[in-house]
mmCIF file with all atom_site columns, C-alpha atoms in Angstrom:
data_model
loop_
_atom_site.group_PDB
_atom_site.id
_atom_site.type_symbol
_atom_site.label_atom_id
_atom_site.label_alt_id
_atom_site.label_comp_id
_atom_site.label_asym_id
_atom_site.label_entity_id
_atom_site.label_seq_id
_atom_site.pdbx_PDB_ins_code
_atom_site.Cartn_x
_atom_site.Cartn_y
_atom_site.Cartn_z
_atom_site.occupancy
_atom_site.B_iso_or_equiv
_atom_site.pdbx_formal_charge
_atom_site.auth_seq_id
_atom_site.auth_comp_id
_atom_site.auth_asym_id
_atom_site.auth_atom_id
_atom_site.pdbx_PDB_model_num
ATOM 1   C CA . GLU M 1 1   ? -57.993 -53.290 -185.870 1.00 0.00 ? 271 GLU M CA 1
ATOM 2   C CA . ALA M 1 2   ? -57.348 -56.596 -184.218 1.00 0.00 ? 272 ALA M CA 1
ATOM 3   C CA . GLY M 1 3   ? -60.201 -58.274 -182.499 1.00 0.00 ? 273 GLY M CA 1
ATOM 4   C CA . VAL M 1 4   ? -60.229 -59.994 -179.117 1.00 0.00 ? 274 VAL M CA 1
ATOM 5   C CA . VAL M 1 5   ? -57.723 -62.658 -179.085 1.00 0.00 ? 275 VAL M CA 1
ATOM 6   C CA . GLN M 1 6   ? -58.217 -65.835 -176.937 1.00 0.00 ? 276 GLN M CA 1
ATOM 7   C CA . SER M 1 7   ? -56.083 -69.002 -176.426 1.00 0.00 ? 277 SER M CA 1
ATOM 8   C CA . PRO M 1 8   ? -56.172 -71.732 -176.506 1.00 0.00 ? 278 PRO M CA 1
ATOM 9   C CA . ARG M 1 9   ? -59.174 -72.314 -178.795 1.00 0.00 ? 279 ARG M CA 1
ATOM 10  C CA . TYR M 1 10  ? -59.663 -75.904 -177.554 1.00 0.00 ? 280 TYR M CA 1
ATOM 11  C CA . LYS M 1 11  ? -58.691 -77.642 -174.380 1.00 0.00 ? 281 LYS M CA 1
ATOM 12  C CA . ILE M 1 12  ? -59.276 -81.164 -173.162 1.00 0.00 ? 282 ILE M CA 1
ATOM 13  C CA . ILE M 1 13  ? -58.306 -82.112 -169.682 1.00 0.00 ? 283 ILE M CA 1
ATOM 14  C CA . GLU M 1 14  ? -59.274 -84.659 -167.107 1.00 0.00 ? 284 GLU M CA 1
ATOM 15  C CA . LYS M 1 15  ? -61.373 -83.857 -164.080 1.00 0.00 ? 285 LYS M CA 1
ATOM 16  C CA . LYS M 1 16  ? -59.515 -82.446 -161.129 1.00 0.00 ? 286 LYS M CA 1
ATOM 17  C CA . GLN M 1 17  ? -56.784 -80.958 -163.405 1.00 0.00 ? 287 GLN M CA 1
ATOM 18  C CA . PRO M 1 18  ? -56.208 -77.182 -163.487 1.00 0.00 ? 288 PRO M CA 1
ATOM 19  C CA . VAL M 1 19  ? -56.687 -75.233 -166.614 1.00 0.00 ? 289 VAL M CA 1
ATOM 20  C CA . ALA M 1 20  ? -56.155 -71.554 -167.682 1.00 0.00 ? 290 ALA M CA 1
ATOM 21  C CA . PHE M 1 21  ? -57.529 -69.410 -170.373 1.00 0.00 ? 291 PHE M CA 1
ATOM 22  C CA . TRP M 1 22  ? -55.979 -66.229 -171.701 1.00 0.00 ? 292 TRP M CA 1
ATOM 23  C CA . CYS M 1 23  ? -57.640 -63.151 -173.290 1.00 0.00 ? 293 CYS M CA 1
ATOM 24  C CA . ASN M 1 24  ? -56.091 -60.061 -175.024 1.00 0.00 ? 294 ASN M CA 1
ATOM 25  C CA . PRO M 1 25  ? -58.867 -57.467 -175.432 1.00 0.00 ? 295 PRO M CA 1
ATOM 26  C CA . ILE M 1 26  ? -59.076 -54.886 -178.239 1.00 0.00 ? 296 ILE M CA 1
ATOM 27  C CA . SER M 1 27  ? -56.598 -52.074 -177.591 1.00 0.00 ? 297 SER M CA 1
ATOM 28  C CA . GLY M 1 28  ? -58.031 -49.284 -175.629 1.00 0.00 ? 298 GLY M CA 1
ATOM 29  C CA . HIS M 1 29  ? -60.926 -51.194 -174.287 1.00 0.00 ? 299 HIS M CA 1
ATOM 30  C CA . ASN M 1 30  ? -61.143 -50.648 -170.517 1.00 0.00 ? 300 ASN M CA 1
ATOM 31  C CA . THR M 1 31  ? -63.821 -53.139 -169.876 1.00 0.00 ? 301 THR M CA 1
ATOM 32  C CA . LEU M 1 32  ? -63.242 -56.773 -170.127 1.00 0.00 ? 302 LEU M CA 1
ATOM 33  C CA . TYR M 1 33  ? -65.712 -59.672 -169.570 1.00 0.00 ? 303 TYR M CA 1
ATOM 34  C CA . TRP M 1 34  ? -65.498 -63.362 -169.196 1.00 0.00 ? 304 TRP M CA 1
ATOM 35  C CA . TYR M 1 35  ? -68.579 -65.370 -170.027 1.00 0.00 ? 305 TYR M CA 1
ATOM 36  C CA . LEU M 1 36  ? -69.465 -68.912 -169.878 1.00 0.00 ? 306 LEU M CA 1
ATOM 37  C CA . GLN M 1 37  ? -71.668 -70.511 -172.624 1.00 0.00 ? 307 GLN M CA 1
ATOM 38  C CA . ASN M 1 38  ? -73.231 -73.794 -172.261 1.00 0.00 ? 308 ASN M CA 1
ATOM 39  C CA . LEU M 1 39  ? -74.588 -75.649 -175.294 1.00 0.00 ? 309 LEU M CA 1
ATOM 40  C CA . GLY M 1 40  ? -77.925 -74.316 -176.440 1.00 0.00 ? 310 GLY M CA 1
ATOM 41  C CA . GLN M 1 41  ? -77.778 -71.266 -174.107 1.00 0.00 ? 311 GLN M CA 1
ATOM 42  C CA . GLY M 1 42  ? -76.582 -67.698 -174.312 1.00 0.00 ? 312 GLY M CA 1
ATOM 43  C CA . PRO M 1 43  ? -73.400 -66.338 -172.709 1.00 0.00 ? 313 PRO M CA 1
ATOM 44  C CA . GLU M 1 44  ? -73.600 -65.903 -168.918 1.00 0.00 ? 314 GLU M CA 1
ATOM 45  C CA . LEU M 1 45  ? -71.309 -63.456 -167.238 1.00 0.00 ? 315 LEU M CA 1
ATOM 46  C CA . LEU M 1 46  ? -68.676 -64.685 -164.895 1.00 0.00 ? 316 LEU M CA 1
ATOM 47  C CA . ILE M 1 47  ? -66.698 -61.549 -164.230 1.00 0.00 ? 317 ILE M CA 1
ATOM 48  C CA . ARG M 1 48  ? -66.406 -58.012 -165.447 1.00 0.00 ? 318 ARG M CA 1
ATOM 49  C CA . TYR M 1 49  ? -63.327 -55.835 -165.156 1.00 0.00 ? 319 TYR M CA 1
ATOM 50  C CA . GLU M 1 50  ? -62.916 -52.053 -165.397 1.00 0.00 ? 320 GLU M CA 1
ATOM 51  C CA . ASN M 1 51  ? -59.316 -51.707 -165.959 1.00 0.00 ? 321 ASN M CA 1
ATOM 52  C CA . GLU M 1 52  ? -57.650 -53.761 -163.339 1.00 0.00 ? 322 GLU M CA 1
ATOM 53  C CA . GLU M 1 53  ? -60.609 -53.798 -161.049 1.00 0.00 ? 323 GLU M CA 1
ATOM 54  C CA . ALA M 1 54  ? -63.078 -56.700 -160.862 1.00 0.00 ? 324 ALA M CA 1
ATOM 55  C CA . VAL M 1 55  ? -66.338 -54.693 -160.576 1.00 0.00 ? 325 VAL M CA 1
ATOM 56  C CA . ASP M 1 56  ? -68.664 -57.695 -160.893 1.00 0.00 ? 326 ASP M CA 1
ATOM 57  C CA . ASP M 1 57  ? -67.727 -61.278 -159.886 1.00 0.00 ? 327 ASP M CA 1
ATOM 58  C CA . SER M 1 58  ? -70.897 -62.164 -158.261 1.00 0.00 ? 328 SER M CA 1
ATOM 59  C CA . GLN M 1 59  ? -71.482 -65.104 -160.748 1.00 0.00 ? 329 GLN M CA 1
ATOM 60  C CA . LEU M 1 60  ? -67.878 -66.536 -160.461 1.00 0.00 ? 330 LEU M CA 1
ATOM 61  C CA . PRO M 1 61  ? -67.746 -69.657 -158.473 1.00 0.00 ? 331 PRO M CA 1
ATOM 62  C CA . LYS M 1 62  ? -64.873 -68.628 -156.297 1.00 0.00 ? 332 LYS M CA 1
ATOM 63  C CA . ASP M 1 63  ? -64.083 -71.924 -154.769 1.00 0.00 ? 333 ASP M CA 1
ATOM 64  C CA . ARG M 1 64  ? -62.574 -73.185 -158.000 1.00 0.00 ? 334 ARG M CA 1
ATOM 65  C CA . PHE M 1 65  ? -62.548 -70.171 -160.438 1.00 0.00 ? 335 PHE M CA 1
ATOM 66  C CA . SER M 1 66  ? -60.140 -67.294 -160.374 1.00 0.00 ? 336 SER M CA 1
ATOM 67  C CA . ALA M 1 67  ? -59.337 -64.442 -162.615 1.00 0.00 ? 337 ALA M CA 1
ATOM 68  C CA . GLU M 1 68  ? -56.895 -61.708 -162.816 1.00 0.00 ? 338 GLU M CA 1
ATOM 69  C CA . ARG M 1 69  ? -56.341 -58.652 -165.179 1.00 0.00 ? 339 ARG M CA 1
ATOM 70  C CA . LEU M 1 70  ? -52.862 -57.346 -164.374 1.00 0.00 ? 340 LEU M CA 1
ATOM 71  C CA . LYS M 1 71  ? -52.009 -54.014 -165.775 1.00 0.00 ? 341 LYS M CA 1
ATOM 72  C CA . GLY M 1 72  ? -55.485 -53.533 -167.101 1.00 0.00 ? 342 GLY M CA 1
ATOM 73  C CA . VAL M 1 73  ? -54.977 -55.210 -170.390 1.00 0.00 ? 343 VAL M CA 1
ATOM 74  C CA . ASP M 1 74  ? -54.584 -59.102 -170.756 1.00 0.00 ? 344 ASP M CA 1
ATOM 75  C CA . SER M 1 75  ? -56.680 -61.278 -168.555 1.00 0.00 ? 345 SER M CA 1
ATOM 76  C CA . THR M 1 76  ? -56.394 -64.926 -167.463 1.00 0.00 ? 346 THR M CA 1
ATOM 77  C CA . LEU M 1 77  ? -59.254 -67.207 -166.200 1.00 0.00 ? 347 LEU M CA 1
ATOM 78  C CA . LYS M 1 78  ? -58.299 -70.163 -164.223 1.00 0.00 ? 348 LYS M CA 1
ATOM 79  C CA . ILE M 1 79  ? -60.243 -73.274 -162.945 1.00 0.00 ? 349 ILE M CA 1
ATOM 80  C CA . GLN M 1 80  ? -58.692 -75.441 -160.298 1.00 0.00 ? 350 GLN M CA 1
ATOM 81  C CA . PRO M 1 81  ? -59.697 -78.227 -159.868 1.00 0.00 ? 351 PRO M CA 1
ATOM 82  C CA . ALA M 1 82  ? -61.958 -78.653 -163.116 1.00 0.00 ? 352 ALA M CA 1
ATOM 83  C CA . GLU M 1 83  ? -65.122 -80.626 -162.816 1.00 0.00 ? 353 GLU M CA 1
ATOM 84  C CA . LEU M 1 84  ? -67.095 -82.540 -165.548 1.00 0.00 ? 354 LEU M CA 1
ATOM 85  C CA . GLY M 1 85  ? -69.841 -79.757 -165.451 1.00 0.00 ? 355 GLY M CA 1
ATOM 86  C CA . ASP M 1 86  ? -67.211 -77.056 -166.444 1.00 0.00 ? 356 ASP M CA 1
ATOM 87  C CA . SER M 1 87  ? -67.310 -78.334 -170.013 1.00 0.00 ? 357 SER M CA 1
ATOM 88  C CA . ALA M 1 88  ? -68.445 -75.319 -172.000 1.00 0.00 ? 358 ALA M CA 1
ATOM 89  C CA . VAL M 1 89  ? -67.197 -72.523 -174.195 1.00 0.00 ? 359 VAL M CA 1
ATOM 90  C CA . TYR M 1 90  ? -65.447 -69.661 -172.301 1.00 0.00 ? 360 TYR M CA 1
ATOM 91  C CA . LEU M 1 91  ? -65.814 -66.274 -174.104 1.00 0.00 ? 361 LEU M CA 1
ATOM 92  C CA . CYS M 1 92  ? -63.901 -63.200 -173.414 1.00 0.00 ? 362 CYS M CA 1
ATOM 93  C CA . ALA M 1 93  ? -65.223 -59.770 -174.629 1.00 0.00 ? 363 ALA M CA 1
ATOM 94  C CA . SER M 1 94  ? -64.162 -56.345 -174.404 1.00 0.00 ? 364 SER M CA 1
ATOM 95  C CA . SER M 1 95  ? -65.889 -52.916 -174.721 1.00 0.00 ? 365 SER M CA 1
ATOM 96  C CA . LEU M 1 96  ? -65.708 -49.110 -174.728 1.00 0.00 ? 366 LEU M CA 1
ATOM 97  C CA . LEU M 1 97  ? -69.445 -48.482 -174.405 1.00 0.00 ? 367 LEU M CA 1
ATOM 98  C CA . TYR M 1 98  ? -72.455 -50.777 -174.756 1.00 0.00 ? 368 TYR M CA 1
ATOM 99  C CA . GLU M 1 99  ? -71.257 -52.779 -177.690 1.00 0.00 ? 369 GLU M CA 1
ATOM 100 C CA . GLN M 1 100 ? -69.162 -55.709 -176.691 1.00 0.00 ? 370 GLN M CA 1
ATOM 101 C CA . PHE M 1 101 ? -66.703 -57.399 -178.962 1.00 0.00 ? 371 PHE M CA 1
ATOM 102 C CA . PHE M 1 102 ? -66.199 -61.103 -178.470 1.00 0.00 ? 372 PHE M CA 1
ATOM 103 C CA . GLY M 1 103 ? -63.291 -63.401 -178.949 1.00 0.00 ? 373 GLY M CA 1
ATOM 104 C CA . PRO M 1 104 ? -63.667 -66.756 -180.604 1.00 0.00 ? 374 PRO M CA 1
ATOM 105 C CA . GLY M 1 105 ? -63.915 -68.562 -177.305 1.00 0.00 ? 375 GLY M CA 1
ATOM 106 C CA . THR M 1 106 ? -62.117 -71.469 -175.794 1.00 0.00 ? 376 THR M CA 1
ATOM 107 C CA . ARG M 1 107 ? -63.981 -74.827 -175.791 1.00 0.00 ? 377 ARG M CA 1
ATOM 108 C CA . LEU M 1 108 ? -63.156 -76.759 -172.632 1.00 0.00 ? 378 LEU M CA 1
ATOM 109 C CA . THR M 1 109 ? -63.983 -80.385 -172.474 1.00 0.00 ? 379 THR M CA 1
ATOM 110 C CA . VAL M 1 110 ? -63.416 -82.118 -169.110 1.00 0.00 ? 380 VAL M CA 1
ATOM 111 C CA . LEU M 1 111 ? -63.241 -85.861 -169.161 1.00 0.00 ? 381 LEU M CA 1
ATOM 112 C CA . ASP F 2 1   ? -83.575 -66.308 -163.414 1.00 0.00 ? 280 ASP F CA 1
ATOM 113 C CA . GLN F 2 2   ? -84.059 -65.806 -167.123 1.00 0.00 ? 281 GLN F CA 1
ATOM 114 C CA . GLN F 2 3   ? -84.466 -62.167 -167.705 1.00 0.00 ? 282 GLN F CA 1
ATOM 115 C CA . VAL F 2 4   ? -84.261 -62.331 -171.440 1.00 0.00 ? 283 VAL F CA 1
ATOM 116 C CA . LYS F 2 5   ? -86.016 -65.089 -173.308 1.00 0.00 ? 284 LYS F CA 1
ATOM 117 C CA . GLN F 2 6   ? -86.050 -66.232 -176.865 1.00 0.00 ? 285 GLN F CA 1
ATOM 118 C CA . ASN F 2 7   ? -88.810 -68.616 -177.071 1.00 0.00 ? 286 ASN F CA 1
ATOM 119 C CA . SER F 2 8   ? -88.174 -69.900 -180.517 1.00 0.00 ? 287 SER F CA 1
ATOM 120 C CA . PRO F 2 9   ? -85.025 -72.104 -180.650 1.00 0.00 ? 288 PRO F CA 1
ATOM 121 C CA . SER F 2 10  ? -85.100 -72.220 -184.443 1.00 0.00 ? 289 SER F CA 1
ATOM 122 C CA . LEU F 2 11  ? -86.528 -70.417 -187.470 1.00 0.00 ? 290 LEU F CA 1
ATOM 123 C CA . SER F 2 12  ? -86.462 -71.452 -191.033 1.00 0.00 ? 291 SER F CA 1
ATOM 124 C CA . VAL F 2 13  ? -87.323 -69.058 -193.933 1.00 0.00 ? 292 VAL F CA 1
ATOM 125 C CA . GLN F 2 14  ? -86.973 -68.975 -197.631 1.00 0.00 ? 293 GLN F CA 1
ATOM 126 C CA . GLU F 2 15  ? -84.253 -66.821 -199.350 1.00 0.00 ? 294 GLU F CA 1
ATOM 127 C CA . GLY F 2 16  ? -85.764 -63.327 -200.150 1.00 0.00 ? 295 GLY F CA 1
ATOM 128 C CA . ARG F 2 17  ? -88.477 -63.515 -197.391 1.00 0.00 ? 296 ARG F CA 1
ATOM 129 C CA . ILE F 2 18  ? -88.545 -61.703 -194.163 1.00 0.00 ? 297 ILE F CA 1
ATOM 130 C CA . SER F 2 19  ? -87.181 -63.213 -191.078 1.00 0.00 ? 298 SER F CA 1
ATOM 131 C CA . ILE F 2 20  ? -88.607 -62.134 -187.739 1.00 0.00 ? 299 ILE F CA 1
ATOM 132 C CA . LEU F 2 21  ? -86.804 -63.109 -184.429 1.00 0.00 ? 300 LEU F CA 1
ATOM 133 C CA . ASN F 2 22  ? -88.447 -62.328 -181.317 1.00 0.00 ? 301 ASN F CA 1
ATOM 134 C CA . CYS F 2 23  ? -87.223 -61.568 -177.796 1.00 0.00 ? 302 CYS F CA 1
ATOM 135 C CA . ASP F 2 24  ? -88.971 -60.876 -174.429 1.00 0.00 ? 303 ASP F CA 1
ATOM 136 C CA . TYR F 2 25  ? -87.480 -59.399 -171.231 1.00 0.00 ? 304 TYR F CA 1
ATOM 137 C CA . THR F 2 26  ? -88.646 -59.014 -167.723 1.00 0.00 ? 305 THR F CA 1
ATOM 138 C CA . ASN F 2 27  ? -86.499 -56.620 -166.175 1.00 0.00 ? 306 ASN F CA 1
ATOM 139 C CA . SER F 2 28  ? -88.037 -53.008 -166.687 1.00 0.00 ? 307 SER F CA 1
ATOM 140 C CA . MET F 2 29  ? -84.519 -51.466 -165.775 1.00 0.00 ? 308 MET F CA 1
ATOM 141 C CA . PHE F 2 30  ? -83.010 -52.662 -168.986 1.00 0.00 ? 309 PHE F CA 1
ATOM 142 C CA . ASP F 2 31  ? -81.983 -49.634 -170.890 1.00 0.00 ? 310 ASP F CA 1
ATOM 143 C CA . TYR F 2 32  ? -80.248 -50.831 -174.044 1.00 0.00 ? 311 TYR F CA 1
ATOM 144 C CA . PHE F 2 33  ? -80.884 -53.759 -176.160 1.00 0.00 ? 312 PHE F CA 1
ATOM 145 C CA . LEU F 2 34  ? -78.632 -55.448 -178.676 1.00 0.00 ? 313 LEU F CA 1
ATOM 146 C CA . TRP F 2 35  ? -78.688 -58.405 -181.169 1.00 0.00 ? 314 TRP F CA 1
ATOM 147 C CA . TYR F 2 36  ? -75.654 -60.520 -181.852 1.00 0.00 ? 315 TYR F CA 1
ATOM 148 C CA . LYS F 2 37  ? -75.098 -62.965 -184.628 1.00 0.00 ? 316 LYS F CA 1
ATOM 149 C CA . LYS F 2 38  ? -72.974 -66.153 -184.135 1.00 0.00 ? 317 LYS F CA 1
ATOM 150 C CA . TYR F 2 39  ? -71.485 -68.551 -186.673 1.00 0.00 ? 318 TYR F CA 1
ATOM 151 C CA . PRO F 2 40  ? -70.151 -71.889 -185.570 1.00 0.00 ? 319 PRO F CA 1
ATOM 152 C CA . ALA F 2 41  ? -66.701 -71.853 -183.814 1.00 0.00 ? 320 ALA F CA 1
ATOM 153 C CA . GLU F 2 42  ? -66.860 -68.067 -183.605 1.00 0.00 ? 321 GLU F CA 1
ATOM 154 C CA . GLY F 2 43  ? -67.654 -65.599 -180.986 1.00 0.00 ? 322 GLY F CA 1
ATOM 155 C CA . PRO F 2 44  ? -70.910 -63.582 -181.160 1.00 0.00 ? 323 PRO F CA 1
ATOM 156 C CA . THR F 2 45  ? -70.571 -60.494 -183.347 1.00 0.00 ? 324 THR F CA 1
ATOM 157 C CA . PHE F 2 46  ? -72.587 -57.331 -182.831 1.00 0.00 ? 325 PHE F CA 1
ATOM 158 C CA . LEU F 2 47  ? -75.447 -56.846 -185.316 1.00 0.00 ? 326 LEU F CA 1
ATOM 159 C CA . ILE F 2 48  ? -77.593 -53.868 -184.216 1.00 0.00 ? 327 ILE F CA 1
ATOM 160 C CA . SER F 2 49  ? -78.800 -52.212 -181.043 1.00 0.00 ? 328 SER F CA 1
ATOM 161 C CA . ILE F 2 50  ? -81.540 -49.905 -179.840 1.00 0.00 ? 329 ILE F CA 1
ATOM 162 C CA . SER F 2 51  ? -81.862 -47.613 -176.866 1.00 0.00 ? 330 SER F CA 1
ATOM 163 C CA . SER F 2 52  ? -84.970 -47.604 -174.642 1.00 0.00 ? 331 SER F CA 1
ATOM 164 C CA . ILE F 2 53  ? -85.832 -44.109 -175.818 1.00 0.00 ? 332 ILE F CA 1
ATOM 165 C CA . LYS F 2 54  ? -86.440 -45.417 -179.352 1.00 0.00 ? 333 LYS F CA 1
ATOM 166 C CA . ASP F 2 55  ? -88.904 -47.884 -180.791 1.00 0.00 ? 334 ASP F CA 1
ATOM 167 C CA . LYS F 2 56  ? -87.122 -48.649 -183.985 1.00 0.00 ? 335 LYS F CA 1
ATOM 168 C CA . ASN F 2 57  ? -83.589 -48.739 -185.351 1.00 0.00 ? 336 ASN F CA 1
ATOM 169 C CA . GLU F 2 58  ? -82.737 -49.631 -188.938 1.00 0.00 ? 337 GLU F CA 1
ATOM 170 C CA . ASP F 2 59  ? -79.509 -50.674 -190.505 1.00 0.00 ? 338 ASP F CA 1
ATOM 171 C CA . GLY F 2 60  ? -79.666 -51.876 -194.065 1.00 0.00 ? 339 GLY F CA 1
ATOM 172 C CA . ARG F 2 61  ? -81.589 -55.065 -194.219 1.00 0.00 ? 340 ARG F CA 1
ATOM 173 C CA . PHE F 2 62  ? -81.831 -55.171 -190.396 1.00 0.00 ? 341 PHE F CA 1
ATOM 174 C CA . THR F 2 63  ? -84.416 -53.444 -188.258 1.00 0.00 ? 342 THR F CA 1
ATOM 175 C CA . VAL F 2 64  ? -84.907 -53.816 -184.551 1.00 0.00 ? 343 VAL F CA 1
ATOM 176 C CA . PHE F 2 65  ? -88.326 -52.771 -182.892 1.00 0.00 ? 344 PHE F CA 1
ATOM 177 C CA . LEU F 2 66  ? -88.924 -52.187 -179.357 1.00 0.00 ? 345 LEU F CA 1
ATOM 178 C CA . ASN F 2 67  ? -92.163 -52.354 -177.471 1.00 0.00 ? 346 ASN F CA 1
ATOM 179 C CA . LYS F 2 68  ? -91.399 -51.309 -173.996 1.00 0.00 ? 347 LYS F CA 1
ATOM 180 C CA . SER F 2 69  ? -94.884 -51.680 -172.637 1.00 0.00 ? 348 SER F CA 1
ATOM 181 C CA . ALA F 2 70  ? -94.917 -55.273 -173.658 1.00 0.00 ? 349 ALA F CA 1
ATOM 182 C CA . LYS F 2 71  ? -91.071 -55.780 -172.810 1.00 0.00 ? 350 LYS F CA 1
ATOM 183 C CA . HIS F 2 72  ? -90.643 -57.226 -176.250 1.00 0.00 ? 351 HIS F CA 1
ATOM 184 C CA . LEU F 2 73  ? -88.247 -56.629 -179.056 1.00 0.00 ? 352 LEU F CA 1
ATOM 185 C CA . SER F 2 74  ? -87.828 -58.161 -182.457 1.00 0.00 ? 353 SER F CA 1
ATOM 186 C CA . LEU F 2 75  ? -85.305 -58.131 -185.218 1.00 0.00 ? 354 LEU F CA 1
ATOM 187 C CA . HIS F 2 76  ? -86.561 -58.117 -188.753 1.00 0.00 ? 355 HIS F CA 1
ATOM 188 C CA . ILE F 2 77  ? -84.197 -59.239 -191.766 1.00 0.00 ? 356 ILE F CA 1
ATOM 189 C CA . VAL F 2 78  ? -85.560 -58.242 -195.196 1.00 0.00 ? 357 VAL F CA 1
ATOM 190 C CA . PRO F 2 79  ? -84.696 -59.679 -197.591 1.00 0.00 ? 358 PRO F CA 1
ATOM 191 C CA . SER F 2 80  ? -83.214 -62.834 -195.889 1.00 0.00 ? 359 SER F CA 1
ATOM 192 C CA . GLN F 2 81  ? -80.077 -64.280 -197.507 1.00 0.00 ? 360 GLN F CA 1
ATOM 193 C CA . PRO F 2 82  ? -78.479 -67.770 -197.022 1.00 0.00 ? 361 PRO F CA 1
ATOM 194 C CA . GLY F 2 83  ? -75.471 -65.954 -195.415 1.00 0.00 ? 362 GLY F CA 1
ATOM 195 C CA . ASP F 2 84  ? -77.775 -64.777 -192.700 1.00 0.00 ? 363 ASP F CA 1
ATOM 196 C CA . SER F 2 85  ? -78.024 -68.445 -191.331 1.00 0.00 ? 364 SER F CA 1
ATOM 197 C CA . ALA F 2 86  ? -76.621 -68.267 -187.879 1.00 0.00 ? 365 ALA F CA 1
ATOM 198 C CA . VAL F 2 87  ? -77.666 -68.191 -184.217 1.00 0.00 ? 366 VAL F CA 1
ATOM 199 C CA . TYR F 2 88  ? -78.941 -64.920 -183.069 1.00 0.00 ? 367 TYR F CA 1
ATOM 200 C CA . PHE F 2 89  ? -78.803 -63.761 -179.604 1.00 0.00 ? 368 PHE F CA 1
ATOM 201 C CA . CYS F 2 90  ? -80.824 -61.065 -178.029 1.00 0.00 ? 369 CYS F CA 1
ATOM 202 C CA . ALA F 2 91  ? -79.101 -59.111 -175.197 1.00 0.00 ? 370 ALA F CA 1
ATOM 203 C CA . ALA F 2 92  ? -80.291 -56.457 -172.701 1.00 0.00 ? 371 ALA F CA 1
ATOM 204 C CA . SER F 2 93  ? -78.209 -54.175 -170.533 1.00 0.00 ? 372 SER F CA 1
ATOM 205 C CA . GLY F 2 94  ? -79.037 -51.707 -167.732 1.00 0.00 ? 373 GLY F CA 1
ATOM 206 C CA . ARG F 2 95  ? -77.733 -48.131 -167.617 1.00 0.00 ? 374 ARG F CA 1
ATOM 207 C CA . ASN F 2 96  ? -73.892 -47.836 -167.673 1.00 0.00 ? 375 ASN F CA 1
ATOM 208 C CA . ASN F 2 97  ? -73.513 -51.215 -169.396 1.00 0.00 ? 376 ASN F CA 1
ATOM 209 C CA . ASN F 2 98  ? -73.715 -53.291 -166.301 1.00 0.00 ? 377 ASN F CA 1
ATOM 210 C CA . ASP F 2 99  ? -75.005 -56.771 -166.070 1.00 0.00 ? 378 ASP F CA 1
ATOM 211 C CA . MET F 2 100 ? -75.771 -57.521 -169.797 1.00 0.00 ? 379 MET F CA 1
ATOM 212 C CA . ARG F 2 101 ? -78.134 -60.530 -169.982 1.00 0.00 ? 380 ARG F CA 1
ATOM 213 C CA . PHE F 2 102 ? -78.434 -62.772 -173.094 1.00 0.00 ? 381 PHE F CA 1
ATOM 214 C CA . GLY F 2 103 ? -81.235 -64.893 -174.379 1.00 0.00 ? 382 GLY F CA 1
ATOM 215 C CA . ALA F 2 104 ? -80.680 -68.545 -175.268 1.00 0.00 ? 383 ALA F CA 1
ATOM 216 C CA . GLY F 2 105 ? -80.503 -67.717 -178.911 1.00 0.00 ? 384 GLY F CA 1
ATOM 217 C CA . THR F 2 106 ? -82.577 -68.610 -182.164 1.00 0.00 ? 385 THR F CA 1
ATOM 218 C CA . ARG F 2 107 ? -81.045 -70.466 -184.998 1.00 0.00 ? 386 ARG F CA 1
ATOM 219 C CA . LEU F 2 108 ? -81.975 -69.114 -188.195 1.00 0.00 ? 387 LEU F CA 1
ATOM 220 C CA . THR F 2 109 ? -81.833 -71.082 -191.376 1.00 0.00 ? 388 THR F CA 1
ATOM 221 C CA . VAL F 2 110 ? -82.348 -69.287 -194.690 1.00 0.00 ? 389 VAL F CA 1
ATOM 222 C CA . LYS F 2 111 ? -82.998 -71.766 -197.450 1.00 0.00 ? 390 LYS F CA 1
ATOM 223 C CA . PRO F 2 112 ? -81.931 -70.953 -201.030 1.00 0.00 ? 391 PRO F CA 1
#
């Protein structure tokens, strides 16, 4: 069984530039999550999808962050414009029940 | 607000001995607790979990203990192996898997 796939693995951009991350969850997992992980901290939820619906986006900074999950499968997380403080690892996870399966993450560096 | 706390950022143990990782939580509505293990440049991987209706769950060398009255859980690894060296995250979730919260992680080093 393939795991959660994320791309790119690493991204370096200059501040004020846009950036997008892509996630392909495990087949059959209806719930998809985007997390932000800063150095030395645990993952923090940005948004949770149940199929196509964003059921929890309360922690998503909507002025610059957006996400979509068309057709209830793949998902894209976008930042526009990026700020220095956005440098972090962005994790995608999917689940059927309680156990969440994580992708390897995208490490974003904003210069 | 940090609802899940791992107060020890690091732990070092000798191979073959017991590793005990601790986690405290503040939200009494948490219903399900999990431990994840993370190697560098990889995402967290699920290790073991426990429901709030239990006080112990065991899987091979890994045992999780839950003390609801103290809002405390711990992960025991016996015997510890060098391959167990990783960052361990404690996580807690409310009913229906909503709003899972993670601790900051404990870096375990098992010395040969």
